[in-house]
């Protein structure tokens, strides 16, 4: 079954854009601000956070969390956009305000991850249940 191009009604994996793009954007933004707070240059932050983003997508693949390759690339892209925003959009000149902003963004990012994780678990459980019911029907038909 072909994935829809865009889904913003649930955490389901779309071909291009879904709610997970917010998680990746906020993750890149929060980690970018954290890198700024610690005085890392944009290039170092881009490489470090970019490696984390790519590593996460590799983990998803190894854990059989299936999503279209276009969605994977866009997840990484939006995370990198988040880093760029953290370095290009100076919201506060004050160090402590940037520190708190990074913390707040990480907190929101974590909450979105938990929400998305539970939504994914529920979707997987429903898919398993539907598959078991289909197999039961097929077994009944075969006999």
Tab-separated table of C-alpha atoms in Angstrom:
chain	number	residue	atom	x	y	z
A	1	UNK	CA	0.000	0.000	0.000
A	2	UNK	CA	1.404	3.356	-1.000
A	3	UNK	CA	1.970	5.851	1.823
A	4	UNK	CA	0.159	9.201	1.623
A	5	UNK	CA	2.321	12.193	0.702
A	6	UNK	CA	1.497	14.210	3.811
A	7	UNK	CA	-0.151	13.282	7.113
A	8	UNK	CA	-0.799	15.911	9.764
A	9	UNK	CA	-3.722	14.171	11.432
A	10	UNK	CA	-1.741	11.477	13.230
A	11	UNK	CA	1.772	10.256	13.923
A	12	UNK	CA	1.552	7.819	11.014
A	13	UNK	CA	4.458	7.727	8.626
A	14	UNK	CA	3.789	9.664	5.457
A	15	UNK	CA	5.868	9.576	2.307
A	16	UNK	CA	7.122	13.122	2.834
A	17	UNK	CA	5.836	15.056	5.834
A	18	UNK	CA	4.231	14.007	9.118
A	19	UNK	CA	4.204	15.165	12.752
A	20	UNK	CA	7.675	13.709	13.259
A	21	UNK	CA	9.112	16.615	11.263
A	22	UNK	CA	8.332	18.816	14.300
A	23	UNK	CA	10.314	16.464	16.519
A	24	UNK	CA	13.295	16.631	14.172
A	25	UNK	CA	13.047	20.404	13.715
A	26	UNK	CA	12.788	21.046	17.466
A	27	UNK	CA	15.522	18.501	18.173
A	28	UNK	CA	17.876	20.244	15.759
A	29	UNK	CA	16.893	23.640	17.166
A	30	UNK	CA	17.331	22.587	20.803
A	31	UNK	CA	20.619	20.795	20.214
A	32	UNK	CA	21.780	23.714	18.072
A	33	UNK	CA	21.046	26.151	20.902
A	34	UNK	CA	22.797	23.820	23.339
A	35	UNK	CA	25.850	23.829	21.053
A	36	UNK	CA	25.702	27.644	20.910
A	37	UNK	CA	25.503	27.836	24.703
A	38	UNK	CA	28.668	25.731	24.921
A	39	UNK	CA	30.406	27.922	22.346
A	40	UNK	CA	30.683	25.432	19.490
A	41	UNK	CA	31.000	26.829	15.993
A	42	UNK	CA	28.188	26.273	13.512
A	43	UNK	CA	30.289	23.757	11.573
A	44	UNK	CA	30.994	21.630	14.667
A	45	UNK	CA	27.342	21.787	15.711
A	46	UNK	CA	26.215	20.891	12.197
A	47	UNK	CA	28.524	17.860	12.098
A	48	UNK	CA	27.752	16.664	15.638
A	49	UNK	CA	23.987	17.115	15.522
A	50	UNK	CA	23.876	15.958	11.901
A	51	UNK	CA	25.631	12.738	12.956
A	52	UNK	CA	23.079	12.284	15.747
A	53	UNK	CA	20.216	12.763	13.275
A	54	UNK	CA	21.685	10.303	10.777
A	55	UNK	CA	22.484	7.851	13.583
A	56	UNK	CA	18.885	7.980	14.756
A	57	UNK	CA	17.569	7.268	11.263
A	58	UNK	CA	19.983	4.313	10.972
A	59	UNK	CA	18.715	3.032	14.335
A	60	UNK	CA	15.121	3.279	13.071
A	61	UNK	CA	16.067	1.228	10.015
A	62	UNK	CA	17.855	-1.409	12.122
A	63	UNK	CA	14.892	-1.553	14.525
A	64	UNK	CA	12.557	-2.177	11.555
A	65	UNK	CA	10.707	1.091	12.076
A	66	UNK	CA	9.684	1.371	8.474
A	67	UNK	CA	9.209	4.709	6.761
A	68	UNK	CA	9.706	5.792	3.169
A	69	UNK	CA	13.221	6.948	2.271
A	70	UNK	CA	11.808	10.349	1.309
A	71	UNK	CA	10.488	10.786	4.840
A	72	UNK	CA	13.854	9.750	6.301
A	73	UNK	CA	15.676	12.349	4.204
A	74	UNK	CA	13.193	15.050	5.181
A	75	UNK	CA	13.537	14.138	8.878
A	76	UNK	CA	17.282	14.732	8.603
A	77	UNK	CA	16.745	17.898	6.543
A	78	UNK	CA	14.375	19.444	9.105
A	79	UNK	CA	16.784	18.602	11.929
A	80	UNK	CA	19.549	20.398	10.034
A	81	UNK	CA	17.208	23.351	9.452
A	82	UNK	CA	16.744	23.446	13.228
A	83	UNK	CA	20.511	23.747	13.737
A	84	UNK	CA	20.702	26.526	11.159
A	85	UNK	CA	17.857	28.387	12.887
A	86	UNK	CA	19.615	28.083	16.242
A	87	UNK	CA	22.689	29.793	14.829
A	88	UNK	CA	20.996	32.313	12.527
A	89	UNK	CA	18.053	33.420	14.634
A	90	UNK	CA	19.408	35.052	17.781
A	91	UNK	CA	16.463	35.291	20.112
A	92	UNK	CA	18.406	36.440	23.146
A	93	UNK	CA	21.805	38.070	23.548
A	94	UNK	CA	21.808	36.937	27.160
A	95	UNK	CA	23.592	33.602	27.725
A	96	UNK	CA	21.232	32.427	30.464
A	97	UNK	CA	18.154	33.110	28.319
A	98	UNK	CA	19.610	30.972	25.502
A	99	UNK	CA	20.401	28.294	28.086
A	100	UNK	CA	16.785	28.293	29.293
A	101	UNK	CA	15.498	28.385	25.725
A	102	UNK	CA	17.574	25.311	24.875
A	103	UNK	CA	16.218	23.577	27.981
A	104	UNK	CA	12.622	24.473	27.155
A	105	UNK	CA	13.016	23.279	23.566
A	106	UNK	CA	14.552	20.006	24.778
A	107	UNK	CA	11.631	19.553	27.177
A	108	UNK	CA	9.073	20.132	24.392
A	109	UNK	CA	11.101	17.876	22.093
A	110	UNK	CA	11.107	15.131	24.726
A	111	UNK	CA	7.361	15.452	25.256
A	112	UNK	CA	6.701	15.192	21.529
A	113	UNK	CA	8.934	12.116	21.357
A	114	UNK	CA	7.023	10.404	24.164
A	115	UNK	CA	3.673	11.296	22.575
A	116	UNK	CA	4.853	10.040	19.197
A	117	UNK	CA	6.301	6.852	20.692
A	118	UNK	CA	3.000	5.939	22.349
A	119	UNK	CA	1.123	6.721	19.125
A	120	UNK	CA	3.534	4.494	17.187
A	121	UNK	CA	3.158	1.676	19.753
A	122	UNK	CA	-0.643	1.906	19.497
A	123	UNK	CA	-0.476	1.834	15.691
A	124	UNK	CA	1.820	-1.218	15.752
A	125	UNK	CA	-0.441	-3.017	18.244
A	126	UNK	CA	-3.476	-2.329	16.063
A	127	UNK	CA	-1.630	-3.570	12.966
A	128	UNK	CA	-0.630	-6.770	14.797
A	129	UNK	CA	-4.198	-7.302	15.951
A	130	UNK	CA	-5.551	-6.818	12.425
A	131	UNK	CA	-2.958	-9.230	11.046
A	132	UNK	CA	-3.866	-11.861	13.652
A	133	UNK	CA	-7.570	-11.487	12.824
A	134	UNK	CA	-6.844	-11.798	9.096
A	135	UNK	CA	-4.800	-14.961	9.685
A	136	UNK	CA	-7.625	-16.397	11.788
A	137	UNK	CA	-10.118	-15.721	8.987
A	138	UNK	CA	-7.780	-17.280	6.413
A	139	UNK	CA	-7.332	-20.369	8.606
A	140	UNK	CA	-11.117	-20.679	8.934
A	141	UNK	CA	-11.549	-20.377	5.162
A	142	UNK	CA	-8.880	-23.029	4.518
A	143	UNK	CA	-10.686	-25.575	6.698
